[in-house]
Structure formats: structure tokens, C-alpha cells
Coordinates of N, CA and C in Angstrom, one line a residue:
C18 N 123.8 101.3 100.6 CA 123.4 102.5 100.8 C 123.9 103.2 102.1
P19 N 124.3 104.4 102.1 CA 124.7 105.0 103.4 C 123.8 105.0 104.5
T20 N 124.3 104.5 105.7 CA 123.4 104.6 106.9 C 124.1 105.0 108.0
R21 N 123.4 105.5 109.1 CA 124.0 105.8 110.4 C 123.2 105.2 111.4
Y22 N 123.9 104.5 112.4 CA 123.2 103.8 113.4 C 123.3 104.5 114.7
Y23 N 122.2 104.5 115.4 CA 122.2 105.1 116.8 C 121.5 104.3 117.8
D24 N 121.9 104.4 119.1 CA 121.1 103.8 120.2 C 120.4 105.0 120.8
G25 N 119.2 104.8 121.2 CA 118.4 105.8 121.8 C 117.0 105.5 122.2
Q26 N 116.2 106.3 122.1 CA 114.7 106.2 122.6 C 113.8 106.3 121.3
F27 N 112.8 105.6 121.5 CA 111.6 105.8 120.5 C 110.3 105.5 121.3
A28 N 109.5 106.5 121.3 CA 108.2 106.6 122.2 C 108.4 105.9 123.5
G29 N 109.5 106.2 124.3 CA 109.7 105.7 125.6 C 110.4 104.3 125.6
E30 N 110.7 103.8 124.5 CA 111.4 102.4 124.5 C 112.8 102.6 124.0
T31 N 113.7 101.8 124.6 CA 115.2 101.7 124.2 C 115.1 101.2 122.8
A32 N 115.8 101.7 122.0 CA 115.7 101.3 120.5 C 117.1 101.5 119.8
Q33 N 117.2 100.8 118.7 CA 118.3 101.2 117.7 C 117.5 101.9 116.5
L34 N 118.1 103.0 116.1 CA 117.7 103.8 115.0 C 118.5 103.7 113.9
I35 N 118.1 103.4 112.7 CA 118.9 103.4 111.5 C 118.5 104.5 110.5
V36 N 119.2 105.3 110.2 CA 118.9 106.5 109.2 C 119.6 106.2 108.0
Y37 N 118.8 106.1 106.9 CA 119.3 106.0 105.6 C 119.2 107.3 104.9
Y38 N 120.4 107.7 104.2 CA 120.5 108.9 103.5 C 121.1 108.8 102.1
D39 N 120.9 109.8 101.3 CA 121.6 109.9 100.1 C 122.8 110.7 100.4
R40 N 124.0 110.0 99.9 CA 125.2 110.5 100.2 C 125.6 111.8 99.4
D41 N 125.1 111.8 98.1 CA 125.3 112.9 97.3 C 124.6 114.1 97.5
Q42 N 123.4 113.9 97.8 CA 122.4 115.1 98.0 C 122.0 115.4 99.4
K43 N 122.5 114.7 100.3 CA 122.4 114.9 101.7 C 121.0 115.1 102.3
F44 N 120.1 114.0 102.0 CA 118.9 114.1 102.6 C 118.5 112.7 103.0
V45 N 117.6 112.5 104.0 CA 117.1 111.3 104.6 C 115.9 110.8 103.7
Y46 N 115.9 109.5 103.4 CA 114.9 109.0 102.8 C 114.1 107.9 103.5
R47 N 114.7 107.3 104.5 CA 114.2 106.2 105.3 C 114.7 106.2 106.7
V48 N 113.9 105.8 107.8 CA 114.3 105.7 109.1 C 113.7 104.4 109.6
K49 N 114.5 103.6 110.2 CA 114.1 102.3 110.8 C 114.4 102.3 112.4
V50 N 113.3 101.9 113.1 CA 113.5 101.8 114.6 C 113.4 100.2 114.8
I51 N 114.4 99.8 115.6 CA 114.3 98.4 116.1 C 114.3 98.3 117.6
I52 N 113.2 97.5 118.0 CA 113.1 97.3 119.5 C 113.2 96.0 119.8
D53 N 114.0 95.4 120.7 CA 114.2 94.1 121.1 C 113.5 93.7 122.3
R54 N 112.9 92.4 122.3 CA 112.3 91.7 123.4 C 112.8 90.3 123.5
S55 N 112.9 89.7 124.7 CA 113.2 88.3 124.8 C 112.1 87.3 124.4
E56 N 110.9 87.6 124.5 CA 109.8 86.7 124.4 C 109.0 87.2 123.2
S57 N 108.4 86.1 122.4 CA 107.6 86.5 121.2 C 106.3 87.1 121.6
E58 N 105.7 86.7 122.8 CA 104.5 87.3 123.2 C 104.7 88.9 123.4
Q59 N 105.8 89.2 123.9 CA 106.3 90.6 124.3 C 106.2 91.6 123.0
I60 N 106.9 90.9 122.0 CA 107.1 91.7 120.9 C 105.8 91.8 120.0
I61 N 105.0 90.8 120.1 CA 103.6 90.9 119.4 C 102.8 92.0 120.1
S62 N 102.8 92.0 121.5 CA 102.0 92.9 122.3 C 102.5 94.3 122.0
L63 N 103.9 94.5 121.9 CA 104.4 95.8 121.5 C 103.9 96.3 120.1
M64 N 104.0 95.4 119.2 CA 103.5 95.7 117.8 C 102.1 96.1 117.8
D65 N 101.2 95.4 118.4 CA 99.9 95.7 118.5 C 99.7 97.1 119.2
K66 N 100.4 97.4 120.2 CA 100.4 98.7 120.8 C 100.7 99.8 119.8
Y67 N 101.7 99.6 119.0 CA 102.1 100.7 118.1 C 101.3 100.8 116.9
K68 N 100.7 99.6 116.4 CA 99.6 99.7 115.5 C 98.5 100.5 115.7
Y69 N 98.0 100.2 117.0 CA 96.9 100.9 117.6 C 97.2 102.5 117.7
Q70 N 98.3 102.9 118.1 CA 98.7 104.1 118.3 C 98.8 104.9 117.0
M71 N 99.3 104.2 115.9 CA 99.5 104.8 114.7 C 98.2 104.9 113.9
E72 N 97.3 104.1 114.1 CA 95.9 104.3 113.6 C 95.3 105.5 114.1
E73 N 95.5 105.6 115.4 CA 94.9 106.8 116.1 C 95.5 108.1 115.5
K74 N 97.0 108.1 115.5 CA 97.5 109.4 115.1 C 97.3 109.7 113.7
Y75 N 97.5 108.8 112.8 CA 97.4 109.0 111.3 C 96.1 108.9 110.8
R76 N 95.1 108.5 111.6 CA 93.7 108.2 111.2 C 93.6 107.4 109.9
A77 N 94.4 106.3 110.0 CA 94.5 105.4 108.8 C 94.4 103.9 109.4
T78 N 93.9 103.1 108.6 CA 93.8 101.6 108.8 C 94.9 101.0 108.1
A79 N 95.6 100.1 108.9 CA 96.8 99.4 108.3 C 96.2 98.2 107.5
S80 N 97.1 98.0 106.4 CA 96.8 96.9 105.6 C 97.6 95.7 106.1
V81 N 97.1 94.6 106.1 CA 97.8 93.4 106.8 C 98.4 92.5 105.7
G82 N 99.6 92.0 106.1 CA 100.3 91.1 105.3 C 101.2 90.1 106.1
T83 N 102.2 89.6 105.5 CA 103.1 88.7 106.4 C 104.6 89.2 106.1
Y84 N 105.4 88.8 107.1 CA 106.9 89.0 106.9 C 107.4 87.8 107.5
E85 N 108.1 86.9 106.8 CA 108.5 85.6 107.2 C 107.1 84.9 107.6
E86 N 107.1 84.3 108.9 CA 105.9 83.7 109.4 C 105.1 84.7 110.3
W87 N 105.5 85.9 110.3 CA 104.7 86.7 111.2 C 103.7 87.9 110.5
I88 N 102.8 88.1 111.2 CA 101.8 89.3 110.7 C 102.6 90.5 110.6
A89 N 102.3 91.2 109.5 CA 103.1 92.6 109.3 C 101.9 93.6 109.0
Y90 N 102.2 94.8 109.2 CA 101.3 96.0 108.9 C 101.9 97.1 108.1
N91 N 101.1 97.6 107.2 CA 101.7 98.7 106.4 C 100.6 100.0 106.5
F92 N 101.1 101.1 106.8 CA 100.4 102.4 106.7 C 100.8 103.1 105.5
S93 N 99.8 103.2 104.7 CA 100.1 104.2 103.5 C 99.7 105.7 103.8
L94 N 100.6 106.5 103.8 CA 100.4 107.9 104.2 C 100.4 108.8 103.0
N95 N 100.0 110.0 103.1 CA 100.2 111.0 102.0 C 101.6 111.2 101.5
N96 N 102.6 111.1 102.4 CA 104.0 111.5 102.0 C 104.9 110.3 102.3
G97 N 104.3 109.1 102.6 CA 105.2 108.0 102.9 C 104.5 106.8 103.3
A98 N 105.3 106.0 103.9 CA 104.6 104.7 104.5 C 105.4 104.2 105.7
I99 N 104.6 103.5 106.5 CA 105.3 102.9 107.6 C 105.0 101.5 107.7
D100 N 106.0 100.7 107.8 CA 105.8 99.2 108.0 C 106.1 98.8 109.3
L101 N 105.4 97.9 110.0 CA 105.5 97.4 111.2 C 105.6 95.8 111.1
Y102 N 106.7 95.1 111.5 CA 106.8 93.7 111.4 C 107.9 93.2 112.6
C103 N 107.5 92.0 112.9 CA 108.4 91.3 113.9 C 109.2 90.3 113.3
C104 N 110.3 89.9 113.8 CA 111.1 88.7 113.4 C 112.0 88.3 114.6
K105 N 112.6 87.1 114.3 CA 113.6 86.6 115.3 C 114.8 87.5 115.1
N106 N 115.4 87.8 116.3 CA 116.6 88.6 116.2 C 117.9 87.7 115.8
T107 N 118.5 88.2 114.9 CA 119.5 87.4 114.3 C 120.9 87.5 115.1
Y108 N 121.0 88.6 115.9 CA 122.3 88.8 116.5 C 122.3 88.4 118.1
I109 N 121.1 88.4 118.7 CA 121.0 88.0 120.0 C 119.8 87.1 120.2
L110 N 119.7 86.4 121.2 CA 118.4 85.6 121.5 C 117.3 86.5 121.8
G111 N 116.2 86.2 121.1 CA 115.1 86.9 121.3 C 114.4 87.5 120.0
Y112 N 113.5 88.5 120.0 CA 112.8 88.9 118.8 C 112.9 90.5 118.7
A113 N 112.5 91.0 117.5 CA 112.7 92.3 117.3 C 111.5 92.9 116.6
L114 N 111.1 94.0 116.9 CA 110.0 94.8 116.3 C 110.7 95.9 115.4
H115 N 110.3 95.8 114.0 CA 110.9 96.8 113.1 C 109.7 97.8 112.8
I116 N 110.0 99.1 113.0 CA 109.2 100.1 112.5 C 110.0 100.9 111.5
D117 N 109.5 100.8 110.3 CA 110.3 101.2 109.1 C 109.4 102.5 108.4
Y118 N 109.9 103.8 108.4 CA 109.4 104.8 107.8 C 110.0 105.2 106.4
W119 N 109.2 105.2 105.3 CA 109.8 105.6 104.0 C 109.2 106.9 103.6
D120 N 110.0 107.9 103.3 CA 109.5 109.2 102.8 C 109.4 109.0 101.3
Y121 N 108.3 109.2 100.6 CA 108.0 108.8 99.1 C 108.9 109.8 98.3
A122 N 108.8 111.0 98.5 CA 109.6 112.0 97.7 C 111.1 111.8 97.7
N123 N 111.5 111.6 99.0 CA 113.0 111.5 99.0 C 113.5 110.1 98.5
T124 N 112.7 109.1 98.7 CA 112.9 107.8 98.3 C 113.1 107.9 96.6
Q125 N 112.1 108.5 96.0 CA 112.1 108.7 94.5 C 113.4 109.5 94.2
K126 N 113.8 110.5 94.9 CA 115.0 111.2 94.5 C 116.2 110.5 94.6
H127 N 116.2 109.6 95.7 CA 117.4 108.8 96.0 C 117.6 107.7 94.8
E128 N 116.4 107.1 94.4 CA 116.4 106.1 93.4 C 116.9 106.7 92.1
A129 N 116.4 108.0 91.8 CA 116.7 108.6 90.6 C 118.4 109.0 90.5
N130 N 118.8 109.3 91.8 CA 120.2 109.7 91.8 C 121.1 108.5 91.6
N131 N 120.6 107.3 92.1 CA 121.3 106.0 92.0 C 121.3 105.6 90.4
M132 N 120.3 106.0 89.7 CA 120.2 105.7 88.3 C 121.3 106.5 87.5
N133 N 121.6 107.6 88.0 CA 122.7 108.4 87.3 C 124.0 107.6 87.3
D134 N 124.3 106.6 88.1 CA 125.5 105.9 88.1 C 125.4 104.9 87.0
L135 N 124.4 104.6 86.4 CA 124.2 103.6 85.4 C 124.8 104.0 84.0

């Protein structure tokens, strides 16, 4: 899937931003933010901070699951979903927090567009 990678800021944190888009129809359907920390306690604390802020902003309760051996959170919104999860960083030493937003309508349009190739 076509993506664009950026280094930038997210909510005051240095982050990598990955934008997923539909090449044919030129729309974004997913955005992922990745924030790195050297210690697991730091990344868990940061995830808890964003979980609390998202609960406040969206007036939603996160559902709890797991990703690998980590706790993961999901916010189901009217027009999309946000996933929060941590993992070991595969490229450098340390850990990464992933904040993944999916736009429901554009994800469906993108998947339908992919089906046209079959």
C-alpha cells in the first residue's frame, strides 16, 4: 500500500508519521504515529498519558486487548478507530508507542478499490 513517511511532532513529542493513502483515488485512509523511548517504563507511561487524553477528548472508553505481550487499547469512534500499543523497536534499541488512526469510510473505499484489481 502506498505510504509517505515523515519525521515531525505529535502532541509535543518527536515522532515518525506514516500516512497511508489510496494511490488511484488520492485520499488518506490511515495515519500512524510512532514515538520511541529507551525504557519500557517510559513507553508505558506515555501510552497511559495518551489513553487518558483520548478518553477525555473523545468521551470514549477504550477497549483493552493485547499486542504481542503488551497491553493494547482501542477507541471505536463514530467515523474511525484509534489503536494504542507498545512494542520493542525492531530498528534501534528501545521501545515504540504506536498510535494508529483508521478512517472507516476511506478504509472501505480503499478496500473496494483494491477489489477492482481482482
